[in-house]
Coordinates of C-alpha atoms in Angstrom, one line a residue:
Chain A
M908 CA -0.1 -0.3 0.2
L909 CA 1.6 3.2 -0.7
V910 CA 1.2 5.4 2.2
D911 CA 1.4 9.3 2.2
P912 CA 4.7 10.2 4.3
R913 CA 2.5 13.3 5.7
A914 CA -0.2 11.2 7.1
T915 CA -0.8 10.8 10.7
V916 CA -1.4 7.4 12.8
A917 CA -5.2 8.7 12.9
D918 CA -4.9 8.6 9.0
M919 CA -3.9 5.5 9.1
L920 CA -6.4 4.0 10.8
R921 CA -9.2 5.4 9.8
A922 CA -8.1 4.6 6.0
R923 CA -8.2 1.1 7.2
G924 CA -11.6 1.2 8.2
I925 CA -11.3 1.4 11.9
S926 CA -14.0 4.0 13.6
R927 CA -13.8 6.2 16.1
R928 CA -14.9 4.1 18.5
G929 CA -13.0 1.6 17.6
F930 CA -9.8 3.9 18.0
M931 CA -10.8 5.3 21.5
K932 CA -11.6 1.0 22.5
F933 CA -7.7 1.0 21.4
C934 CA -6.4 3.7 23.4
A935 CA -8.0 2.6 26.5
T936 CA -6.6 -0.6 26.2
T937 CA -3.4 0.5 25.5
A938 CA -3.4 3.2 28.3
S939 CA -4.4 0.7 30.5
L940 CA -1.8 -1.8 29.5
M941 CA 0.9 1.0 30.2
A942 CA -0.4 1.6 33.5
L943 CA -1.5 4.6 33.0
A944 CA -4.4 6.5 34.7
P945 CA -7.7 6.2 32.9
S946 CA -7.8 9.9 32.3
M947 CA -4.8 9.7 30.2
T948 CA -7.3 8.0 27.5
P949 CA -8.0 11.0 25.9
K950 CA -4.3 12.3 25.7
V951 CA -3.2 8.7 24.2
A952 CA -5.8 9.3 21.6
E953 CA -4.9 12.8 20.6
A954 CA -1.2 12.1 20.7
L955 CA -1.9 8.9 18.3
Q956 CA -4.0 11.3 15.9
K957 CA -1.0 14.0 15.6
A958 CA 1.7 11.8 15.7
R959 CA 3.5 11.4 12.3
R960 CA 4.3 8.2 11.2
T961 CA 7.7 7.2 13.0
S962 CA 10.4 6.2 10.8
V963 CA 10.9 2.4 12.0
I964 CA 14.0 -0.1 10.7
W965 CA 14.1 -3.6 11.7
L966 CA 16.9 -5.7 11.5
P967 CA 16.8 -9.6 11.4
F968 CA 20.0 -11.3 12.8
Q969 CA 20.1 -14.6 14.5
E970 CA 16.6 -15.6 14.6
C971 CA 13.5 -17.7 13.6
T972 CA 10.7 -14.8 12.5
G973 CA 8.8 -16.3 15.2
C974 CA 8.9 -12.7 16.6
K975 CA 7.5 -11.3 13.3
E976 CA 4.9 -14.0 13.3
S977 CA 3.9 -13.2 16.5
L978 CA 3.1 -9.7 15.5
T979 CA 1.7 -10.2 11.7
R980 CA -0.5 -13.5 12.4
A981 CA -1.7 -12.6 15.6
G982 CA -5.1 -13.9 14.8
G983 CA -6.3 -11.9 12.1
P984 CA -6.3 -8.0 10.9
T985 CA -6.3 -6.8 14.5
L986 CA -5.4 -3.3 16.0
E987 CA -2.4 -4.4 17.2
N988 CA -0.7 -5.1 13.8
L989 CA -2.5 -2.3 12.4
I990 CA -0.9 0.2 14.5
F991 CA 2.1 -2.0 13.5
D992 CA 1.2 -0.5 9.9
A993 CA 0.9 2.7 10.9
I994 CA 4.7 3.4 11.6
S995 CA 6.7 3.9 8.6
L996 CA 8.3 0.3 8.6
D997 CA 11.5 1.6 6.6
Y998 CA 13.0 -1.7 6.3
S999 CA 12.5 -5.4 7.4
E1000 CA 13.8 -8.1 5.1
T1001 CA 10.6 -10.6 5.9
L1002 CA 7.8 -7.9 5.4
M1003 CA 9.1 -5.2 2.7
A1004 CA 8.3 -5.5 -1.0
A1005 CA 11.8 -4.8 -1.8
A1006 CA 14.8 -7.5 -1.9
G1007 CA 18.4 -7.4 -2.7
H1008 CA 20.3 -4.5 -3.3
Q1009 CA 17.2 -2.3 -3.3
A1010 CA 16.0 -3.2 0.0
E1011 CA 19.6 -2.3 1.3
E1012 CA 19.3 0.8 -0.2
A1013 CA 15.7 1.4 1.2
M1014 CA 17.6 1.1 4.5
K1015 CA 20.4 3.7 3.8
N1016 CA 17.8 6.3 2.3
A1017 CA 15.7 5.9 5.9
I1018 CA 18.7 6.2 8.0
R1019 CA 20.1 9.2 6.2
E1020 CA 16.8 11.1 5.9
N1021 CA 15.5 10.2 9.8
W1022 CA 19.1 10.3 11.1
G1023 CA 18.4 10.6 15.3
N1024 CA 15.3 9.9 14.8
Y1025 CA 14.4 6.4 13.5
L1026 CA 13.4 3.5 15.9
L1027 CA 15.5 0.5 15.8
L1028 CA 13.8 -3.0 16.1
V1029 CA 16.0 -6.0 16.4
D1030 CA 15.1 -9.7 16.5
G1031 CA 17.5 -12.5 16.9
S1032 CA 20.8 -12.2 18.4
L1033 CA 24.7 -11.3 17.6
P1034 CA 27.1 -14.1 16.5
V1035 CA 29.8 -12.0 18.3
D1036 CA 32.8 -14.4 18.2
V1037 CA 32.2 -15.6 14.4
P1038 CA 30.5 -12.6 12.9
E1039 CA 30.8 -14.5 10.0
Y1040 CA 28.1 -17.0 10.6
S1041 CA 25.2 -14.3 9.7
V1042 CA 25.7 -11.9 7.1
I1043 CA 23.0 -9.7 5.2
G1044 CA 24.5 -8.5 1.9
G1045 CA 27.8 -8.9 2.7
V1046 CA 27.6 -6.9 6.0
S1047 CA 27.9 -9.2 9.6
N1048 CA 25.0 -8.6 12.0
L1049 CA 27.8 -6.9 14.2
E1050 CA 28.7 -4.2 11.8
M1051 CA 25.1 -3.4 10.5
L1052 CA 24.2 -3.1 14.2
K1053 CA 27.0 -0.5 15.0
E1054 CA 26.1 1.6 11.7
V1055 CA 22.0 1.5 12.1
A1056 CA 22.5 1.8 16.2
A1057 CA 24.5 5.0 15.7
G1058 CA 22.0 7.1 14.3
A1059 CA 18.7 5.6 16.1
K1060 CA 16.5 7.4 18.6
A1061 CA 16.3 4.1 20.7
V1062 CA 16.7 0.2 20.2
V1063 CA 13.9 -2.1 21.0
A1064 CA 15.2 -6.0 21.1
I1065 CA 12.0 -8.1 20.0
G1066 CA 12.1 -11.8 21.3
T1067 CA 14.6 -13.1 23.7
C1068 CA 17.2 -14.1 21.6
S1069 CA 17.9 -10.0 20.8
A1070 CA 17.1 -9.1 24.5
F1071 CA 19.0 -12.1 26.4
G1072 CA 20.6 -14.4 23.7
G1073 CA 17.7 -16.9 23.7
L1074 CA 18.0 -20.1 21.5
P1075 CA 21.1 -19.1 19.6
A1076 CA 23.2 -18.5 22.6
A1077 CA 22.3 -21.9 24.1
R1078 CA 24.9 -24.0 25.1
P1079 CA 27.3 -24.6 23.6
N1080 CA 26.8 -21.2 21.9
P1081 CA 28.8 -22.1 18.7
T1082 CA 28.1 -18.8 17.3
G1083 CA 29.2 -16.8 20.3
A1084 CA 25.6 -15.4 20.3
R1085 CA 25.4 -12.4 22.5
P1086 CA 22.2 -9.8 23.2
I1087 CA 22.3 -6.4 21.5
S1088 CA 22.7 -5.0 25.0
D1089 CA 26.3 -6.2 25.0
V1090 CA 26.7 -4.1 21.6
V1091 CA 24.8 -0.7 22.3
K1092 CA 25.3 1.0 24.7
D1093 CA 24.8 4.7 24.3
K1094 CA 21.0 4.6 23.1
P1095 CA 18.0 4.0 25.0
L1096 CA 17.3 0.3 25.0
I1097 CA 14.2 -1.2 25.4
N1098 CA 13.8 -5.2 25.7
V1099 CA 10.5 -7.2 24.8
P1100 CA 11.7 -10.7 25.5
G1101 CA 9.5 -13.7 24.7
C1102 CA 9.9 -16.6 22.5
P1103 CA 8.0 -15.2 21.1
P1104 CA 6.9 -11.9 22.6
M1105 CA 3.2 -11.2 23.1
P1106 CA 2.2 -8.9 19.9
I1107 CA 0.5 -6.5 22.3
A1108 CA 3.8 -6.0 24.5
I1109 CA 5.6 -5.0 21.4
T1110 CA 2.7 -2.9 20.3
S1111 CA 2.5 -0.9 23.3
V1112 CA 5.7 0.0 23.2
L1113 CA 5.6 1.7 20.1
V1114 CA 2.4 3.0 21.1
H1115 CA 4.2 4.7 24.2
Y1116 CA 7.1 6.0 22.0
L1117 CA 4.4 7.4 19.4
T1118 CA 2.2 9.2 22.1
F1119 CA 5.1 10.1 24.5
G1120 CA 8.2 10.4 22.3
T1121 CA 9.8 8.4 25.4
L1122 CA 10.5 5.0 26.4
P1123 CA 8.2 3.3 29.4
E1124 CA 9.1 2.9 32.4
L1125 CA 11.5 -0.3 32.6
D1126 CA 12.5 -2.7 35.1
H1127 CA 16.1 -4.1 36.0
L1128 CA 16.4 -5.8 33.0
N1129 CA 15.1 -3.3 30.8
R1130 CA 11.5 -4.6 30.1
P1131 CA 8.5 -2.5 30.3
K1132 CA 7.1 -2.6 34.0
S1133 CA 3.8 -2.0 32.8
F1134 CA 3.5 -5.6 30.7
F1135 CA 6.3 -7.5 32.6
G1136 CA 5.8 -6.2 36.0
Q1137 CA 4.2 -9.2 37.6
T1138 CA 4.9 -12.9 37.3
I1139 CA 2.9 -15.5 35.3
H1140 CA 2.1 -17.0 38.8
D1141 CA 0.6 -13.8 40.1
R1142 CA -2.0 -13.7 37.5
C1143 CA -2.1 -17.5 36.9
Y1144 CA -6.0 -18.9 37.0
R1145 CA -4.2 -21.9 38.6
R1146 CA -2.7 -20.3 41.9
P1147 CA -5.9 -21.0 43.9
F1148 CA -4.4 -24.8 43.7
Y1149 CA -1.2 -23.9 44.1
E1150 CA -2.3 -22.2 47.7
R1151 CA -4.0 -25.4 48.3
G1152 CA -1.2 -28.0 47.9
Q1153 CA -3.2 -29.7 44.7
F1154 CA -0.7 -30.3 42.0
A1155 CA -0.4 -32.6 38.9
E1156 CA 1.9 -35.1 39.1
S1157 CA 2.2 -35.9 35.4
F1158 CA 0.6 -34.7 32.1
D1159 CA -2.2 -37.3 32.0
D1160 CA -2.7 -37.9 35.4
E1161 CA -6.5 -36.8 37.7
G1162 CA -4.8 -33.4 38.9
A1163 CA -3.8 -32.6 35.4
K1164 CA -7.2 -33.2 34.1
A1165 CA -9.2 -31.4 37.0
G1166 CA -6.4 -28.5 36.0
W1167 CA -4.7 -28.3 39.3
C1168 CA -1.3 -26.4 39.5
L1169 CA 1.5 -27.3 37.2
F1170 CA 4.5 -26.7 39.3
K1171 CA 5.4 -30.3 39.9
V1172 CA 5.7 -30.8 36.2
G1173 CA 8.3 -27.7 35.7
C1174 CA 6.0 -24.7 35.3
K1175 CA 8.4 -21.7 35.8
G1176 CA 5.6 -19.1 36.4
P1177 CA 6.3 -18.3 39.6
T1178 CA 10.0 -16.8 38.1
T1179 CA 8.7 -15.7 34.9
Y1180 CA 7.5 -12.3 34.4
N1181 CA 5.2 -11.8 31.0
G1182 CA 1.6 -10.8 30.5
C1183 CA 0.6 -14.2 29.2
A1184 CA -1.7 -15.3 32.4
T1185 CA -3.7 -11.6 31.7
Y1186 CA -3.7 -10.9 28.1
K1187 CA -3.4 -14.6 26.6
W1188 CA -2.9 -15.5 22.9
N1189 CA -4.6 -16.2 19.8
L1190 CA -6.9 -13.3 20.2
G1191 CA -7.6 -14.3 24.0
A1192 CA -8.2 -17.7 22.7
S1193 CA -5.7 -19.6 25.6
W1194 CA -2.3 -19.6 26.8
P1195 CA 0.1 -22.3 27.3
V1196 CA -0.9 -23.2 31.2
E1197 CA -4.7 -23.3 30.2
S1198 CA -3.7 -25.4 27.4
G1199 CA -2.4 -27.8 30.1
H1200 CA 1.5 -27.2 29.5
G1201 CA 3.8 -25.3 32.5
C1202 CA 5.1 -21.8 31.5
L1203 CA 8.4 -22.3 30.2
G1204 CA 9.7 -19.4 31.5
C1205 CA 10.6 -17.9 27.8
S1206 CA 10.9 -14.3 28.5
E1207 CA 13.6 -14.6 31.0
P1208 CA 17.6 -15.0 30.3
N1209 CA 19.0 -18.1 29.6
F1210 CA 15.6 -19.7 29.9
W1211 CA 16.8 -22.6 27.6
D1212 CA 19.6 -23.4 29.8
W1213 CA 19.0 -22.8 33.6
Q1214 CA 17.0 -25.8 33.8
G1215 CA 15.0 -28.8 32.2
F1216 CA 11.5 -27.3 31.0
Y1217 CA 10.5 -30.4 33.4
N1218 CA 12.1 -29.9 36.0
P1219 CA 10.0 -28.4 38.9
L1220 CA 11.8 -25.3 40.4
S1221 CA 11.9 -26.8 43.8
T1222 CA 14.6 -29.1 42.3
T1223 CA 18.6 -28.3 42.4
Q1224 CA 21.1 -29.0 39.3
W1225 CA 23.4 -30.9 41.7
G1226 CA 26.5 -33.5 40.7
G1227 CA 24.6 -36.7 40.4
Y1228 CA 25.4 -40.0 42.1
A1229 CA 29.2 -40.5 40.9
Q1230 CA 30.2 -37.0 42.5
I1231 CA 27.8 -38.0 46.0
G1232 CA 29.9 -41.2 45.9
A1233 CA 33.0 -39.9 45.7
A1234 CA 32.3 -37.2 48.1
A1235 CA 31.3 -40.4 50.7
A1236 CA 34.4 -42.2 49.6
A1237 CA 36.8 -39.4 50.2
G1238 CA 35.0 -39.2 53.7
A1239 CA 35.2 -42.6 54.5
A1240 CA 39.1 -42.7 53.7
A1241 CA 39.5 -39.4 56.0
G1242 CA 37.2 -40.7 58.6
A1243 CA 39.2 -43.6 58.4
V1244 CA 43.0 -42.3 58.9
A1245 CA 41.3 -40.0 61.5
A1246 CA 40.3 -43.6 63.6
L1247 CA 43.5 -45.1 63.0
A1248 CA 45.0 -42.1 64.3
A1249 CA 42.9 -41.9 67.3
R1250 CA 43.8 -45.9 67.7
R1251 CA 47.7 -45.6 67.7
K1252 CA 47.5 -43.4 70.6
Q1253 CA 45.2 -45.6 73.0
R1254 CA 47.5 -47.0 75.4
P1255 CA 47.4 -50.6 76.1
V1256 CA 45.3 -51.8 78.5
G1257 CA 46.8 -51.6 82.4
Q1258 CA 49.3 -49.1 80.9
D1259 CA 47.5 -46.0 82.0
V1260 CA 47.0 -47.8 85.5
Q1261 CA 50.7 -48.5 85.7
E1262 CA 51.5 -44.8 84.8
E1263 CA 49.1 -43.7 87.4
G1264 CA 51.1 -45.9 89.9
K1265 CA 54.3 -44.4 89.2
Chain B
M781 CA 24.4 -16.3 36.4
N782 CA 21.7 -14.8 39.0
L783 CA 21.7 -15.4 42.2
L784 CA 18.9 -18.4 42.0
E785 CA 20.9 -19.9 39.3
F786 CA 24.0 -19.8 41.7
A787 CA 21.9 -21.0 44.6
R788 CA 20.5 -24.3 42.4
G789 CA 23.8 -25.1 40.7
P790 CA 27.1 -24.4 42.3
A791 CA 26.1 -23.5 45.9
F792 CA 23.7 -26.6 46.0
N793 CA 26.4 -28.5 44.9
F794 CA 29.0 -27.4 46.9
A795 CA 27.0 -27.8 50.0
L796 CA 25.8 -31.2 48.9
I797 CA 29.6 -32.3 48.5
V798 CA 30.6 -30.7 51.9
F799 CA 27.7 -32.4 53.8
V800 CA 28.4 -35.9 52.5
F801 CA 32.0 -35.9 53.2
G802 CA 31.7 -34.6 56.5
V803 CA 29.1 -37.0 57.8
V804 CA 31.0 -39.3 56.2
W805 CA 34.2 -38.5 57.6
R806 CA 32.5 -38.0 61.1
L807 CA 30.7 -41.2 61.5
A808 CA 33.5 -43.1 59.9
G809 CA 36.2 -41.6 62.0
L810 CA 33.9 -42.2 65.4
F811 CA 32.6 -46.2 64.5
L812 CA 36.3 -47.3 63.1
Q813 CA 37.8 -46.1 66.3
W814 CA 37.2 -49.4 68.4
R815 CA 37.7 -49.0 71.9
R816 CA 40.5 -50.9 73.7
R817 CA 39.4 -54.5 74.6
D818 CA 38.0 -54.4 78.0
L819 CA 39.6 -57.2 79.9
S820 CA 37.3 -57.1 83.4
K821 CA 34.7 -59.4 83.9
P822 CA 31.2 -58.2 82.6
R823 CA 28.3 -57.6 84.9
Q824 CA 25.7 -58.4 82.3
H825 CA 26.1 -60.1 79.1
N826 CA 23.3 -59.2 76.7
L827 CA 24.4 -55.3 76.1
I828 CA 22.1 -54.9 73.2
V829 CA 19.4 -54.8 75.8
A830 CA 21.3 -52.6 78.0
G831 CA 22.2 -50.2 75.3
T832 CA 18.5 -50.4 73.7
R833 CA 17.0 -49.7 77.2
A834 CA 19.4 -46.8 77.6
M835 CA 18.3 -45.4 74.0
L836 CA 14.8 -45.4 75.1
M837 CA 14.8 -44.3 78.5
R838 CA 17.1 -41.6 78.1
S839 CA 14.8 -40.1 75.5
L840 CA 12.4 -39.3 78.1
P841 CA 12.9 -36.4 80.9
P842 CA 14.6 -37.8 84.1
H843 CA 11.9 -38.3 86.6
E844 CA 13.6 -36.1 89.2
L845 CA 13.6 -33.0 86.9
E846 CA 10.9 -33.4 85.0
K847 CA 8.9 -30.7 86.5
H848 CA 11.6 -28.3 85.8
I849 CA 12.3 -29.1 82.3
V850 CA 8.9 -29.7 80.9
F851 CA 8.8 -27.2 78.4
Q852 CA 12.5 -27.8 77.4
H853 CA 11.5 -31.0 76.4
M854 CA 8.4 -31.0 75.2
S855 CA 8.9 -28.6 73.0
G856 CA 12.3 -29.7 71.6
Y857 CA 10.5 -32.9 70.8
A858 CA 7.4 -30.5 69.1
W859 CA 9.7 -28.5 67.1
H860 CA 11.4 -31.6 65.7
I861 CA 8.6 -32.9 64.7
A862 CA 7.1 -29.8 63.1
W863 CA 10.2 -29.2 61.7
F864 CA 10.0 -32.7 59.9
I865 CA 6.6 -32.4 58.8
S866 CA 7.2 -29.2 57.3
L867 CA 10.1 -30.6 55.3
L868 CA 9.2 -34.0 54.4
F869 CA 5.1 -33.3 53.7
F870 CA 5.2 -30.0 52.2
A871 CA 4.4 -30.4 48.5
P872 CA 6.5 -28.0 46.6
H873 CA 9.3 -29.9 48.8
L874 CA 8.8 -33.4 47.1
P875 CA 10.1 -33.1 44.2
F876 CA 13.4 -31.9 45.8
F877 CA 13.5 -35.3 47.2
K878 CA 12.5 -37.2 44.1
Q879 CA 15.4 -36.0 42.3
F880 CA 17.8 -37.9 44.7
L881 CA 15.9 -41.2 45.5
G882 CA 14.0 -41.2 42.3
F883 CA 10.5 -41.7 44.4
A884 CA 8.5 -39.4 46.5
W885 CA 5.9 -40.0 48.9
P886 CA 2.1 -38.0 49.0
A887 CA 2.3 -34.3 50.4
L888 CA 0.3 -33.5 53.0
P889 CA -2.7 -30.6 52.8
N890 CA -1.1 -27.2 52.7
W891 CA -2.6 -26.2 56.0
I892 CA -0.8 -29.1 57.7
S893 CA 2.4 -28.9 56.4
L894 CA 2.6 -24.7 56.6
G895 CA 0.9 -25.1 60.2
A896 CA 3.8 -27.3 61.3
G897 CA 6.5 -24.9 59.8
A898 CA 4.9 -22.2 61.7
V899 CA 4.8 -23.9 64.7
A900 CA 8.4 -25.0 64.5
L901 CA 9.3 -21.3 63.7
A902 CA 7.9 -20.0 66.7
L903 CA 9.4 -22.7 69.1
L904 CA 12.6 -22.3 67.7
L905 CA 12.3 -18.8 68.2
T906 CA 11.1 -18.6 71.4
L907 CA 13.8 -21.2 72.5
V908 CA 16.7 -19.6 71.0
I909 CA 15.3 -16.4 72.9
R910 CA 15.0 -18.0 76.1
R911 CA 18.6 -19.7 75.8
A912 CA 19.9 -15.9 75.1
T913 CA 18.2 -14.7 78.7
N914 CA 18.1 -17.6 80.7
P915 CA 20.9 -17.4 83.1
V916 CA 21.4 -20.7 83.2
L917 CA 21.4 -21.6 79.6
K918 CA 23.1 -18.7 78.9
Q919 CA 26.0 -20.4 80.6
I920 CA 26.1 -23.5 79.4
S921 CA 25.4 -22.2 75.7
T922 CA 28.3 -21.8 72.9
W923 CA 28.7 -20.2 69.5
D924 CA 28.0 -23.7 68.5
D925 CA 24.6 -23.7 70.3
Y926 CA 23.1 -20.5 68.6
I927 CA 25.0 -20.8 64.9
S928 CA 23.1 -24.1 64.9
V929 CA 19.9 -23.0 66.0
V930 CA 19.6 -20.3 63.6
L931 CA 20.7 -22.2 60.7
T932 CA 17.9 -24.3 61.3
I933 CA 15.5 -21.5 61.6
L934 CA 16.6 -19.7 58.4
P935 CA 14.9 -22.3 55.9
L936 CA 12.3 -22.0 57.6
A937 CA 12.0 -18.4 57.7
T938 CA 13.0 -17.8 54.2
G939 CA 10.6 -20.7 52.8
F940 CA 7.5 -18.7 54.5
L941 CA 9.0 -15.7 53.1
A942 CA 9.1 -17.2 49.6
Y943 CA 5.7 -19.1 49.6
G944 CA 3.7 -16.1 50.9
R945 CA 5.6 -13.5 49.2
L946 CA 6.1 -11.6 52.8
L947 CA 8.5 -9.0 51.5
P948 CA 8.7 -7.1 48.5
I949 CA 11.2 -8.7 47.1
R950 CA 11.1 -10.4 44.0
Y951 CA 10.1 -14.0 44.1
E952 CA 13.1 -15.6 42.6
T953 CA 15.4 -13.7 45.3
L954 CA 13.4 -15.2 48.1
L955 CA 13.8 -18.4 46.8
A956 CA 17.5 -17.9 46.1
L957 CA 17.7 -17.1 49.8
H958 CA 15.9 -20.1 51.1
L959 CA 18.0 -22.4 49.0
L960 CA 21.2 -20.7 50.1
S961 CA 19.7 -20.9 53.9
I962 CA 19.3 -24.7 53.0
C963 CA 23.1 -24.7 51.8
A964 CA 24.3 -23.3 54.8
L965 CA 23.1 -25.7 57.0
L966 CA 24.0 -28.6 55.0
V967 CA 27.7 -26.8 55.2
W968 CA 27.6 -26.3 59.0
Y969 CA 25.7 -29.8 59.8
P970 CA 28.7 -32.5 60.1
F971 CA 31.1 -29.8 61.9
G972 CA 28.1 -28.4 64.8
K973 CA 26.0 -30.1 67.1
L974 CA 23.4 -30.8 64.5
M975 CA 25.4 -33.7 64.0
H976 CA 23.4 -35.0 66.8
L977 CA 21.2 -36.3 64.3
F978 CA 23.0 -39.1 63.3
L979 CA 24.7 -39.7 66.8
T980 CA 22.4 -39.2 68.8
F981 CA 21.3 -42.7 69.4
P982 CA 24.2 -44.1 68.6
S983 CA 25.9 -42.6 71.3
R984 CA 23.1 -43.5 73.8
F985 CA 22.9 -46.8 73.0
Q986 CA 27.0 -47.2 73.4
A987 CA 26.8 -45.4 76.8
G988 CA 24.1 -47.9 77.5
A989 CA 25.9 -51.0 76.6
L990 CA 29.5 -49.9 78.4
L991 CA 27.5 -49.0 81.4
G992 CA 25.5 -52.4 81.7
R993 CA 28.6 -54.4 81.0
K994 CA 29.6 -52.7 84.1
G995 CA 26.7 -53.5 85.6
V996 CA 24.8 -50.0 85.8
E997 CA 21.9 -49.4 84.7
A998 CA 21.7 -46.1 82.7

C-alpha cells in the first residue's frame, strides 16, 4: 500500500476502516496496558491522532522469524498489527516488498533521511565470536547493528534472542551469540522478550513511543514494567490450587485433568515475568498453562539452559550419584585415617594404671 | 548467572559435597575407632538390651527433673517433629527429594505442613530467645548452639517468606535465599551440634551398653 508520508497514525487507521469508537477503545486498552490512569486515554488518542508516522528499521539477526509471526499473524487483522502498519516500516527483510540491493538502499535512505529520529527494532541475537555466521548483503550483523544503531533514537530488542541471547546463545553457543545490549551501550534500549513476545507487548511499546516520544518505565532487565511487572504465577488462574497444595504429578493424571497447578511438572510461572496469564494468546483464546503445559519461562534470560523444562523449581542442579559417591568415599577415607590415628594413641590396657601408680 | 542459578547450581552442589563428605568422615572416624578391649569380667552379658534400654530411657525426661524441664523437653520434641513434617510433607519439597531418591511420597495438605512449619518456627524462636536470656542456659551455651539453631531457623523463615511473598522482593530472590539457607545448613551440619541427628541414638546406645557391662543401669 502506498502511504502518504505526511499521514498521521489516525489517518492510517481511518483509511483501514477503523471507527472512532474502535480507535478510542484501542487507546483505552493501550493506556491501561501501559499502567496509565484512565484519564490519560484522551491524551493517548490525541497524541496518536497527531503523531507522524515514525520511521522504523527492523533488523533480523540470528532469529527464526517467530517474533514477526507473532505480530503479523496475531489471529487476524487486529488493531495491534494495524498500528504496526501505521508506523513507517522502512526496512524489514521479511515484511518489505523490496529485496536485495533495493532493500539495502531503502535502509540507507531511511537512515539518511531520519538520522537521529528513527526507531531501531532488532530480533535475533548477534554472533559476536564468529560474525561471519550471520551476514546480510555482505555485512555482518555486528557491523550492521553498530552502523544503524548510531543514528537511532532508541533501540527495541524484540524477542528473547535479541534481548538475552535466547536459543542461539544456548549451550554450547557455537556462534558466540550475545544480546543486543552487549553492543548497544549509548542508546536508550528496551527489551521486549518472549519466544515469541506477545504482540500487544510490542505494540504497547510502539504506542508509548508514538504518544509520549519516550520509552516506558523499565525493570532491571530493561523490560517495560507495565507488561513484565508481574509473574505468570501472580496472575495464573491455577494459583488457588498451588495455595491449597493441589498439583498435577504428570500430564495425564487426575490432577492434570482437574486443572490443578503445574508446578510439579516444571512450570516456571513463579519466576517468569510476562503478561501471558493476563492477555493470553491468539486473540485471547488460550495460553500455555490453560492448554495444560507449564510455563517455560521464555521471557527470562538463559531460559533454555538454566534447568530442564520439566524439572520443578524446587529441584536443584546437583552433580549426580557419582559425585556424591566420590564425596562419601573421600569422607570414609578421611574418617578411617582419623580413626587409625586415634587408635594409635590409645595405650594398651593396664598401661594407664601402671603410669598412674608411678 | 543470577542468584537463583547460583543457589540451585554451584552453591547447592558445593553444600551437598561438604555435607556428604563431612558426615561420612565423622561417622567413619567414630565408628572405626574401636575401644580398647576390656578385660574385666562383664556384669551383664546382653549388651544390646542394655544399650537399647538406655537409648529409649534417655529419650524421656529424668523423673527427678521432670517438672523443671517439661517445657524445654516437650518443646524440643514438638519443634523437631513439626520441622520434619514441613520438610518432608510440604508438596513443593517433594520434587526435591524425588531428584535424589527417584521416588516421592504423598504430600500433606498445605494447611498441615505450613501449620507445622509455623509451629516449628515459633518454638525455635522462643527457644533461642530463652537460651539467650535464661542465666543458666546462657552459661552453658556456646557459639555452636546459636549457629546451629539460627541455621535451623533460616530455612523455615525464608521458606515462609518465599511461599507467602511476605517481603516486597522478587520471588526468585526469596527462593534463592531459601536455597542458600539450606546450603548453609548443609555445610554446617557435620561440624556442629546438628550432627546429633546421626549420633544421638548410637551414642546413647553405646553409653548404655558400656555401663551395662559394668553392671550399671543407665
